[in-house]
Amino acid sequence: MERFSRSGIPVKDFYDCKDIGQTRARDVSKPGEFPFTRGRRAQAQSMGGWIQRELSGEGEPSRSNEQIKYLLGKGQMGIDIIGDSPTMAMLDPDHPLAANAVGTQGVSLCCKDDYLKLFKDIPLDSISISSSLPSIFGLTGLFLAAREAGIPPAKLRGSVIQAPFYSEDCGYAMHMPFDLRVKLAADVMEFCAVEMPKFHSFVEDTYFISESGLTAVEEMALGFVEIRYLVREMIRRGVPVDFFAPRIAILLNCSMDFFEEIAKIRATRRLFARMMKEEFSARDPRSWSVVITSHTSGLTLTAQQPFNNIIRGTVQALALVLAGVQALEISAFDEAYRTPSGESHLVGLRTQQVIELETGVTRVVDPLGGSYYVEYLTDEMEKQIWQMIQDIESKGDPAALSDKGYFRSIFNKAIERYARQVDEGAVKVVGVNIHQLPPEEDMLLKDVAEQKISPCRERIKKIMAYKESRDVGKVERALRELYNLSLSRNQNLVPAVLEATEAGATTGEMAGILRLAFGYPYDPHGLIKPVVEGIGQ
Amino acid sequence: MRKIRVLIGIFGLDQHEVGALSVARMLIDGGMEVIYAGRFNTPSKLMRIAVQEDVDVIGVSCHSWEYIDYTPELMELMKKEGVDIPVVLGGSVITPADELVLKNLGIAAVFGPGAAREDIIATISELGARNKNTAG
C-alpha cells in the first residue's frame, strides 16, 4: 500500500544512503554555515536556549501587565502580546460592534496611555517584546512606552507580525485595501531599519494561515510568496537588503506530522538562505540565516478529551526543538473551547522547561541531521515548496490575485479538505474520530471551560471619557496631517502615527483616517462617523 | 420542491471562520441551500438577512463568548418583530451548562464541539422542513 506524508510526499518502508546520495543533502555542511539547513548557529541550544513564552493579554492593559509579570516570574523569557478582537481589527472599545468583545480574547489597547500601562515596570531593554497586534500600532505603542521609560528604542528587541497578503481572508480582517496593507508593513520595516536595528520588524506569520488546514508545503509556499514581495518592495524603496534582511523572522506552525514538520523547517532555512544570497544578492551572512519562531498547532487541538491536547503540544514542541527554532509557544490545551486560562499557559511553559532541562535533546545541534529519512524529506519539502512558489508567482500581480479571492479560495479549500479528512477518518484524531469517550466519562479538565471572561464594559466607559477629555483641536490637526501624508503615498507614515498617538488619537481613529485616504469607508461596519469633519468626502 | 434554506453567520467581532465554513459545506453536501452571512453580524443584521432571504433556519457559529450577549438580543428582536424562524447555535465554546441556558432562551438546537455530522444535518433539515411547512 502506498503511503504519504501529510503534504502528499510518497514514503517508503525505510531509507538508506541511496535515497540521499544524489541530492542536496551532500552540500549540507555544518550548522551555522550556508545554507543553514542544519540550524542558524553551531552552538547547541543549551548554550543559550530558545525563547520560551506563551501568548498573553487579557482585559484592561493593567490586568495584562500583571499577567506578563506573572509569566516572567515563572521563568518565561520573552513576551508575546495578543490584542482582543476589537484591537486586532483596529476598532476602539467604544465601537458598537466591540461591546461584547472588549478584553475577552486578549488585551484591549487603543491609545498611548494603554501602552504605558501595559509595559509598566517591564524591563523593555532586557527581554524581547513580541506582539501579534496590527504591526504599526504594536510598534508605535512599544516605541512610545520605551521612550517614556527612558529606554533608547535602538535597544529594543522583539517583533511584530506583517501579514498584508492574508489578514483579510484568514484571520483578523482590518478592512484595508491591499496597497495600504503592504504600505504599512513596508513603512514599519523601513522605520525599524533605521531606528530600531535590533527589532524584528518583519515576522512572516505562516501560523495563522496554516490554521485553516493548509499542508506544510502550502503553508511555507504562501509564506515565501509574501516574504519575496515585501523584500522586493523594500529594495524598490532603496533600502539595502542587508539593512533589513537580518531582521526577518518566520513564525510557523507545527502540526502533528512529526518528521515532515522538522523537514519543513530545515527546508525553509535552506530555501531562505539560497534566495537571499543568490536571488536578492545579500552579502551579510546574517541576512541568509532566517530566525524561526514557532507556535504549536491550535487546529489539532480538540474539545473532546482535552488532556490529549497537552500530549499533542508536547510532541509538537519536541519536533520544534529538534528542528532548532529560536522561539516557541505552545497552544494552550484549553484553547479548543475557551480563551486560554492562566493554568493552561503555565502547562505550556512547563512543557518547554521539561523538554529543555530534563530530556537532554538540546545537547547537540540538529540531532536528526544525516538521518536518511529526514534528509530525504527535507529535499522533497524544499522542491515542492519552491515549485508552489513559482506556480503562484506565475499567476501574476498578488494585489489582483488577492482582490479576485485567489488566496481566500486556497484557505477555503483547505478548511473543507481538513474537515472532510477528519470526518472520513483519513486524518486520525484520537478522541474525535477514533477512541472516543462517552460525554459522561469525558470530564477531565473540562471544568475550566465554564470559567468565562466577561467583556470589560468599564473599559468602554473609560475610553469614552478619555475621548471627551482630550484636546480635540490637537487630535484633529494630527489626524489631518496623517491623512494628508497618506494621500502622498510615498511618505513613511510611522512618524505621523507616533505624533498622532502622542496628540491623543486612538487606533480606531487613525485606522479610519488611513482607510479614507485609500478610498475605503472610515468605519468598515458603517456604524460610526469620522472624528474629523470634511475628510474623504 | 425547493431546498431547505439555512442562514449561516457569525456574531460581532468573532473572526474564527473555520467552523462556519465547514458547517456550510456539510449542509450543502446534506442537500440544503446555504446563505452565507459570514463574519461581523449584529443580531438585527442577521435577522434582516434571514427575512430577506426567506430562510428556514438561522445557524450561528460561535467561537468567542460574544454569543452570550448577542443570543438573547437576537431572540428578543425576533419576538418583537414577529419573526418565527428556528435558531440553532454551534461552536467550540458552548458547554453543557450553556446549552441549558440557550434552550431556555428558545434556541431550537445547540451543537457543542462533540456534535456528530449526521446529527447536525438531520436536526437542521428536520427543523427546516417543519418551518417550511408551517410557512406554507
XYZ file of C-alpha atoms in Angstrom:
673
model
C 0.000 0.000 0.000
C 1.278 3.438 -0.886
C 1.767 5.835 1.983
C 2.202 9.587 2.017
C 3.208 12.351 4.376
C 0.571 14.982 5.195
C 1.734 17.104 2.268
C 1.463 14.129 -0.066
C 5.132 13.146 -0.299
C 5.362 9.398 -1.020
C 7.052 7.461 1.756
C 8.791 4.048 1.573
C 9.274 1.454 4.295
C 12.787 2.657 5.043
C 15.503 4.924 3.695
C 19.189 4.386 3.106
C 22.144 6.226 1.648
C 20.915 5.757 -1.927
C 17.914 7.971 -1.205
C 20.048 10.985 -0.455
C 23.219 10.188 -2.386
C 22.328 12.295 -5.382
C 20.516 15.070 -3.574
C 21.380 18.323 -1.963
C 21.923 16.692 1.403
C 25.523 16.329 0.287
C 26.093 20.061 0.389
C 24.629 20.486 3.829
C 27.701 21.400 5.747
C 27.679 22.425 9.372
C 25.039 24.172 11.413
C 25.720 27.890 11.354
C 27.022 27.742 7.786
C 25.359 28.427 4.467
C 22.725 27.251 3.568
C 21.829 26.828 7.254
C 19.709 23.712 6.742
C 21.076 22.348 9.996
C 20.497 25.484 12.025
C 21.319 29.143 12.419
C 24.199 28.570 14.784
C 26.747 25.890 15.530
C 26.290 26.204 19.295
C 23.856 23.819 20.968
C 20.641 25.217 22.414
C 21.842 24.559 25.935
C 24.317 27.404 25.437
C 21.508 29.907 25.283
C 18.269 28.148 24.655
C 15.302 29.258 22.698
C 12.918 31.944 23.862
C 10.211 30.203 25.850
C 6.965 32.081 26.011
C 3.207 31.932 25.909
C 0.748 34.396 24.460
C -0.566 36.912 26.923
C -3.162 39.616 27.010
C -6.465 39.846 28.801
C -8.832 42.663 29.707
C -7.559 46.094 30.613
C -3.897 46.934 29.932
C -3.160 46.965 33.658
C -4.541 43.422 34.047
C -2.325 42.247 31.189
C 0.641 43.938 32.833
C 0.044 41.735 35.886
C -0.269 38.667 33.675
C 3.042 39.453 31.944
C 4.812 39.890 35.277
C 3.354 36.588 36.471
C 4.699 34.715 33.426
C 8.118 36.396 33.668
C 8.180 35.380 37.322
C 7.618 31.765 36.284
C 10.680 31.747 34.047
C 9.272 32.935 30.754
C 11.980 34.611 28.669
C 10.071 36.920 26.393
C 6.552 38.117 25.973
C 4.085 37.898 23.156
C 1.060 40.134 23.327
C -2.247 39.427 21.681
C -4.980 42.032 21.407
C -8.664 41.405 21.949
C -10.703 41.110 18.784
C -11.535 44.854 18.514
C -7.841 45.740 18.918
C -6.844 43.156 16.312
C -9.474 44.589 13.949
C -8.257 48.167 14.638
C -11.516 49.189 16.308
C -11.731 51.162 19.549
C -13.511 49.657 22.572
C -16.375 52.151 22.159
C -17.186 50.923 18.644
C -20.736 49.471 18.714
C -19.584 46.094 17.379
C -16.910 45.826 20.091
C -19.290 45.914 23.057
C -19.355 42.181 23.760
C -15.728 41.513 22.908
C -13.679 44.049 24.842
C -10.880 42.318 26.695
C -12.173 38.758 26.365
C -9.702 37.249 23.878
C -6.723 39.467 24.544
C -5.793 42.877 25.826
C -7.687 45.989 24.828
C -5.290 48.669 23.512
C -6.131 51.868 21.680
C -4.159 54.871 22.958
C -0.758 55.876 24.300
C -1.720 55.547 27.930
C -2.782 51.935 27.316
C 0.716 51.015 26.135
C 2.311 52.808 29.092
C 0.141 50.766 31.453
C 0.754 47.524 29.551
C 4.563 47.881 29.761
C 4.776 49.479 33.206
C 7.909 48.252 35.031
C 8.672 45.639 32.361
C 12.407 45.616 31.568
C 11.995 46.534 27.902
C 15.755 46.724 27.363
C 16.491 43.195 28.547
C 13.655 40.953 27.335
C 12.176 40.580 23.895
C 8.747 42.056 23.343
C 6.773 40.453 20.563
C 3.252 41.216 19.638
C 0.576 39.800 17.408
C -1.060 43.233 17.184
C -1.625 45.154 13.955
C 2.044 45.905 13.297
C 2.048 49.677 13.005
C 0.188 50.138 16.287
C 2.076 47.420 18.140
C 5.338 49.019 17.068
C 4.433 52.639 17.788
C 2.930 51.718 21.158
C 6.110 49.936 22.201
C 8.268 52.764 20.841
C 6.395 55.376 22.885
C 6.423 53.262 26.049
C 10.196 52.789 25.728
C 10.792 56.486 25.111
C 8.662 57.369 28.119
C 10.652 54.932 30.288
C 13.928 56.466 29.102
C 14.980 53.386 27.138
C 16.514 54.168 23.735
C 14.358 52.492 21.028
C 17.579 51.268 19.396
C 17.940 48.849 22.307
C 14.523 47.243 21.845
C 14.342 43.596 20.869
C 11.234 41.720 19.883
C 8.999 41.592 16.863
C 5.823 42.490 15.050
C 3.923 40.414 12.528
C 3.418 41.619 8.965
C 0.530 39.906 7.226
C -0.551 42.208 4.403
C -1.409 39.421 1.966
C -3.627 37.182 4.012
C -5.004 39.082 7.004
C -8.293 39.972 5.338
C -9.045 36.455 4.168
C -7.999 34.336 7.024
C -7.841 35.796 10.477
C -8.056 39.373 11.620
C -9.586 41.446 8.853
C -8.585 45.106 9.041
C -10.796 46.165 6.133
C -7.998 47.894 4.322
C -7.065 47.646 0.655
C -4.062 45.573 -0.419
C -1.907 48.619 -1.244
C -2.412 50.152 2.178
C -1.704 46.866 3.932
C 1.558 46.491 2.032
C 2.476 50.138 2.589
C 2.009 49.930 6.354
C 4.142 46.788 6.521
C 6.937 48.325 4.459
C 6.770 51.621 6.384
C 7.277 49.775 9.658
C 10.187 47.780 8.221
C 11.818 50.895 6.780
C 11.389 52.830 10.043
C 12.876 49.992 12.113
C 15.829 49.505 9.763
C 16.963 52.966 10.884
C 15.553 53.484 14.370
C 15.336 50.006 15.887
C 18.060 47.872 14.321
C 17.741 45.044 16.877
C 13.999 44.681 16.420
C 12.485 42.061 14.127
C 10.198 44.340 12.172
C 9.061 41.613 9.798
C 7.743 38.393 11.179
C 6.212 36.416 8.364
C 3.318 34.668 10.070
C 2.504 31.398 8.387
C 0.983 30.116 11.620
C -2.396 31.715 11.279
C -2.885 30.846 7.606
C -1.832 27.284 8.302
C -4.574 27.004 10.908
C -7.083 26.839 8.047
C -5.730 23.343 7.404
C -3.011 24.059 4.841
C -0.413 21.380 4.231
C 3.156 22.131 5.281
C 4.068 22.782 1.647
C 1.192 25.222 1.126
C 1.965 26.978 4.398
C 5.567 27.723 3.502
C 4.935 28.473 -0.178
C 2.357 31.132 0.682
C 4.713 32.490 3.337
C 7.603 32.772 0.898
C 5.409 34.487 -1.693
C 4.661 37.220 0.843
C 8.287 37.474 2.020
C 9.525 37.805 -1.545
C 7.016 40.516 -2.342
C 7.942 42.609 0.711
C 11.676 42.130 0.096
C 11.263 43.401 -3.462
C 9.211 46.342 -2.148
C 11.981 47.300 0.301
C 14.605 47.061 -2.421
C 12.387 49.195 -4.668
C 12.315 51.809 -1.892
C 16.089 51.859 -1.930
C 16.705 50.149 1.409
C 19.811 47.945 1.017
C 18.894 44.296 1.503
C 21.442 43.764 4.278
C 19.803 46.546 6.298
C 16.545 44.683 6.788
C 17.025 41.029 5.829
C 18.695 40.051 9.138
C 15.537 41.270 10.870
C 13.187 38.934 9.035
C 11.772 36.056 11.026
C 9.251 33.363 10.197
C 6.590 32.365 12.691
C 5.489 28.941 11.622
C 3.067 26.292 12.714
C 3.860 22.801 13.889
C 1.237 20.230 13.124
C 1.179 16.535 14.015
C 3.210 15.001 11.159
C 6.391 14.868 13.226
C 9.170 14.303 10.671
C 7.533 16.317 7.936
C 7.323 19.349 10.234
C 11.009 19.014 11.107
C 11.878 18.679 7.424
C 9.735 21.727 6.655
C 11.785 23.875 8.999
C 15.122 22.591 7.690
C 13.971 23.135 4.102
C 12.721 26.626 4.965
C 16.117 27.675 6.305
C 17.818 26.342 3.175
C 15.365 27.976 0.777
C 15.628 31.308 2.577
C 19.425 31.266 2.543
C 19.653 30.460 -1.169
C 17.009 33.042 -2.028
C 18.674 35.832 -0.059
C 22.152 35.105 -1.283
C 21.566 34.153 -4.881
C 18.392 35.991 -5.835
C 18.497 39.136 -3.693
C 22.305 39.381 -3.535
C 22.537 39.756 0.232
C 26.165 39.761 1.369
C 25.845 39.744 5.144
C 25.615 36.119 6.366
C 23.049 37.274 8.936
C 20.757 38.071 6.012
C 20.932 34.431 4.920
C 20.023 32.681 8.145
C 16.395 33.293 8.959
C 15.138 33.315 12.526
C 12.431 30.698 13.043
C 9.852 31.239 15.734
C 7.049 28.822 16.205
C 3.707 28.008 17.662
C 2.246 24.566 18.093
C -0.968 23.950 16.183
C -4.275 25.075 17.630
C -6.168 23.351 14.831
C -5.038 19.925 16.003
C -6.437 20.518 19.489
C -9.812 19.093 20.392
C -12.595 19.925 22.813
C -13.026 16.186 23.345
C -10.635 14.687 25.902
C -8.758 17.963 26.351
C -5.916 16.256 28.262
C -4.866 14.808 24.896
C -4.009 18.378 23.885
C -1.199 18.502 26.443
C 0.302 15.461 24.748
C -0.136 16.993 21.295
C 1.547 20.189 22.469
C 4.446 18.188 23.875
C 5.004 16.152 20.715
C 4.828 19.243 18.505
C 7.120 21.213 20.795
C 9.657 18.381 20.731
C 9.613 18.466 16.912
C 10.247 22.215 17.004
C 13.123 21.875 19.443
C 14.718 19.098 17.363
C 14.372 21.343 14.303
C 16.215 24.130 16.134
C 13.761 27.016 16.455
C 14.637 30.323 18.110
C 11.365 30.814 19.979
C 8.461 28.580 20.861
C 4.904 28.930 22.081
C 2.628 26.032 22.874
C -1.050 26.415 22.078
C -2.971 26.203 25.326
C -4.646 22.837 25.964
C -7.983 24.534 26.578
C -7.980 26.829 23.574
C -10.204 24.483 21.586
C -13.070 25.508 23.848
C -12.208 28.798 25.567
C -9.791 31.709 25.615
C -6.736 30.117 27.233
C -6.704 30.077 31.021
C -3.725 31.004 33.172
C -3.312 27.370 34.189
C -3.064 26.199 30.584
C -0.378 28.795 29.834
C 1.609 27.503 32.776
C 1.299 23.931 31.438
C 2.669 25.177 28.098
C 5.615 26.861 29.743
C 6.342 23.830 31.938
C 6.246 21.561 28.871
C 9.041 23.610 27.341
C 11.038 23.605 30.547
C 10.778 19.832 30.889
C 11.956 19.359 27.295
C 14.872 21.708 27.795
C 16.016 20.722 31.254
C 15.166 17.039 31.624
C 15.396 15.288 28.261
C 18.860 16.194 27.058
C 17.623 16.670 23.485
C 19.271 20.088 23.332
C 22.796 18.813 23.907
C 23.642 18.847 20.217
C 22.516 20.934 17.279
C 20.352 19.243 14.642
C 20.429 15.756 16.184
C 18.449 14.384 13.219
C 20.863 15.698 10.600
C 22.111 12.867 8.414
C 19.078 10.690 9.040
C 18.356 9.205 5.620
C 14.643 9.783 6.048
C 14.848 13.332 7.410
C 17.322 14.409 4.722
C 15.125 12.852 2.028
C 12.050 14.635 3.375
C 13.965 17.912 3.656
C 14.935 17.699 -0.012
C 11.388 16.838 -1.050
C 9.871 19.643 1.007
C 12.315 22.103 -0.494
C 11.466 21.007 -4.033
C 7.719 21.123 -3.528
C 7.679 24.441 -1.674
C 9.807 26.034 -4.375
C 7.589 24.637 -7.113
C 4.474 26.047 -5.498
C 6.115 29.463 -5.008
C 6.875 29.616 -8.714
C 3.411 28.418 -9.560
C 1.741 31.188 -7.520
C 4.130 33.886 -8.752
C 3.413 32.913 -12.349
C -0.243 33.780 -11.808
C 0.567 37.476 -11.819
C 0.138 40.504 -9.583
C -0.676 39.431 -5.999
C -2.815 42.541 -5.453
C -5.101 41.397 -8.271
C -4.995 37.803 -7.017
C -5.953 38.992 -3.548
C -8.838 41.111 -4.897
C -10.072 38.223 -7.032
C -10.218 36.000 -3.959
C -7.488 33.661 -5.160
C -5.854 33.373 -1.722
C -9.171 33.102 0.039
C -10.120 30.188 -2.173
C -6.927 28.369 -1.143
C -7.856 28.794 2.521
C -11.473 27.800 1.992
C -10.403 24.670 0.150
C -8.045 23.809 2.996
C -10.816 24.251 5.559
C -13.144 21.956 3.637
C -10.407 19.432 2.945
C -9.397 19.183 6.591
C -13.000 18.907 7.823
C -13.624 16.138 5.310
C -10.412 14.280 6.183
C -11.357 14.254 9.851
C -14.949 13.342 9.037
C -13.939 10.434 6.858
C -11.137 9.329 9.147
C -8.352 9.880 6.628
C -6.760 12.033 9.321
C -6.960 10.252 12.657
C -7.792 12.413 15.647
C -7.795 10.498 18.914
C -10.949 11.230 20.879
C -12.745 12.636 17.833
C -12.929 10.011 15.113
C -11.251 7.151 16.963
C -11.038 6.110 20.628
C -13.914 8.368 21.654
C -15.317 8.565 25.176
C -18.983 8.996 26.068
C -19.609 12.557 27.352
C -20.223 11.402 30.934
C -16.719 9.887 31.063
C -15.061 12.808 29.312
C -14.835 15.151 32.278
C -11.106 15.589 32.992
C -10.020 19.249 32.542
C -13.455 20.169 31.213
C -14.495 22.309 34.178
C -12.136 25.076 33.092
C -14.471 25.758 30.139
C -17.182 27.003 32.470
C -14.989 29.860 33.720
C -15.618 32.617 31.224
C -14.153 36.067 30.855
C -16.769 38.814 30.744
C -16.324 41.802 28.469
C -14.827 44.859 30.252
C -17.706 47.268 29.978
C -15.942 49.637 32.372
C -13.203 49.993 29.806
C -15.678 51.204 27.192
C -16.834 53.973 29.536
C -13.238 54.909 30.341
C -12.338 55.284 26.679
C -15.438 57.368 26.005
C -14.466 59.622 28.908
C -10.884 59.747 27.635
C -12.067 60.889 24.213
C -14.109 63.653 25.851
C -11.165 64.823 27.931
C -8.687 65.232 25.065
C -7.565 68.441 23.404
C -9.776 67.898 20.357
C -8.032 70.562 18.280
C -4.688 68.807 18.716
C -6.146 65.417 17.803
C -7.808 66.851 14.699
C -4.640 68.543 13.490
C -2.636 65.350 13.929
C -5.223 63.252 12.111
C -5.391 65.731 9.233
C -1.619 65.576 8.967
C -1.772 61.764 8.877
C -4.466 61.932 6.212
C -2.523 64.363 4.014
C 0.678 62.362 4.304
C -1.204 59.185 3.395
C -2.539 60.823 0.247
C 1.010 61.445 -0.951
C 1.548 57.640 -0.973
C 5.353 57.918 -0.742
C 5.868 59.258 2.788
C 6.616 56.897 5.628
C 3.616 57.057 7.950
C 5.244 55.787 11.161
C 6.346 59.260 12.384
C 2.865 60.667 11.741
C 1.246 57.787 13.631
C 3.649 58.386 16.535
C 2.707 62.071 16.564
C -0.998 61.445 16.323
C -0.774 58.923 19.163
C 1.142 61.486 21.269
C -1.574 64.009 20.435
C -4.196 61.648 21.850
C -5.587 59.937 18.751
C -6.715 56.325 19.054
C -6.093 53.212 16.955
C -9.647 53.200 15.619
C -9.417 56.844 14.555
C -6.044 56.511 12.858
C -7.058 53.315 11.067
C -10.251 55.000 9.880
C -8.327 58.012 8.568
C -5.913 55.711 6.713
C -8.860 53.860 5.152
C -10.353 57.152 3.976
C -7.068 58.214 2.403
C -7.094 54.979 0.420
C -10.706 55.309 -0.707
C -12.263 52.955 1.809
C -15.007 53.822 4.319
C -13.833 55.175 7.692
C -15.807 52.523 9.540
C -15.922 49.160 7.747
C -19.146 48.326 9.557
C -20.857 51.613 8.720
C -21.759 52.302 12.329
C -19.655 55.322 13.320
C -18.536 58.605 11.744
C -15.046 60.123 11.478
C -13.915 62.351 14.358
C -12.612 64.900 11.874
C -15.148 66.534 9.601
C -14.666 67.138 5.912
C -12.099 64.401 5.320
C -12.521 61.974 2.485
C -15.767 63.425 1.174
C -39.740 21.367 -4.267
C -37.277 23.975 -3.145
C -34.399 23.042 -0.896
C -34.260 23.911 2.780
C -32.552 27.279 3.113
C -30.167 27.847 6.013
C -28.519 31.119 7.000
C -25.029 30.676 8.448
C -23.412 33.624 10.199
C -21.087 34.704 12.972
C -21.758 37.349 15.637
C -19.800 40.520 16.307
C -16.033 40.507 16.013
C -15.535 36.773 16.335
C -13.135 36.190 13.467
C -12.960 32.399 13.642
C -14.466 31.291 10.374
C -13.278 27.698 10.018
C -16.288 26.236 11.832
C -18.863 28.270 9.894
C -17.351 27.345 6.544
C -17.069 23.661 7.461
C -20.682 23.521 8.586
C -21.834 25.390 5.469
C -20.123 22.781 3.305
C -21.595 19.986 5.418
C -25.148 21.318 4.936
C -24.679 21.786 1.199
C -23.434 18.200 0.984
C -26.520 17.273 3.007
C -28.767 18.673 0.272
C -29.545 22.084 1.749
C -29.029 25.573 0.419
C -26.770 27.859 2.459
C -26.959 31.639 2.577
C -23.592 32.593 3.987
C -23.638 35.817 6.012
C -20.024 35.419 7.129
C -18.492 37.422 9.963
C -19.350 40.760 11.624
C -23.086 40.390 12.149
C -25.241 42.119 14.729
C -28.485 40.381 15.729
C -30.506 42.855 13.680
C -28.364 42.311 10.599
C -28.746 38.520 10.878
C -32.496 38.837 11.297
C -32.769 41.209 8.328
C -30.874 38.824 6.053
C -32.926 35.879 7.315
C -36.175 37.636 6.422
C -34.943 38.972 3.071
C -33.617 35.577 2.050
C -36.664 33.752 3.362
C -34.582 31.135 5.159
C -35.979 28.180 7.077
C -33.290 28.013 9.751
C -30.809 30.521 11.202
C -27.487 28.985 12.218
C -24.888 30.906 14.209
C -21.326 29.695 14.614
C -19.810 30.651 17.984
C -16.112 30.601 18.759
C -15.967 33.566 21.095
C -18.046 34.450 24.115
C -19.915 37.188 22.305
C -22.886 34.864 21.741
C -23.675 35.066 25.464
C -24.861 38.649 24.965
C -25.957 38.546 21.347
C -28.212 35.486 21.549
C -30.782 36.944 23.984
C -30.741 40.136 21.914
C -31.485 38.211 18.721
C -34.294 36.233 20.317
C -35.881 39.378 21.805
C -35.683 41.155 18.497
C -37.243 38.287 16.559
C -40.056 38.041 19.066
C -40.685 41.780 18.843
C -40.707 41.735 15.047
C -42.787 38.579 14.881
C -40.130 36.647 13.003
C -40.628 32.929 13.583
C -37.587 31.073 12.292
C -35.797 28.406 14.348
C -32.336 29.457 15.525
C -29.558 26.924 16.072
C -26.155 27.582 17.616
C -22.970 25.604 17.239
C -19.410 26.054 18.306
C -16.392 25.132 20.346
C -17.040 27.439 23.276
C -20.537 26.165 24.071
C -20.547 23.993 27.197
C -23.299 21.682 28.515
C -24.214 24.350 31.096
C -24.593 26.947 28.317
C -26.809 24.582 26.392
C -29.467 24.677 29.112
C -29.429 28.466 29.218
C -29.706 28.676 25.440
C -32.580 26.197 25.253
C -34.427 28.336 27.826
C -33.993 31.313 25.545
C -35.809 29.401 22.824
C -32.838 28.206 20.791
C -34.071 25.229 18.768
C -30.853 23.211 18.844
C -27.353 23.531 20.222
C -24.290 21.757 18.843
C -21.250 21.619 21.075
C -17.781 20.682 19.854
C -18.546 16.958 20.005
C -21.622 17.067 17.761
C -21.694 14.432 15.040
C -22.034 15.446 11.419
C -25.120 13.247 10.882
C -26.857 14.767 13.910
C -26.229 18.305 12.699
C -27.558 17.567 9.226
C -30.565 15.582 10.494
C -31.571 18.149 13.111
C -31.267 21.147 10.821
C -33.142 19.519 7.944
C -35.921 18.454 10.296
C -36.221 21.976 11.756
C -36.078 23.434 8.276
C -38.730 21.092 6.872
C -41.044 21.821 9.784
C -40.615 25.573 9.392
C -41.080 25.390 5.630
C -44.384 23.557 6.078
C -45.794 25.996 8.605
C -44.766 28.857 6.348
C -46.708 27.193 3.556
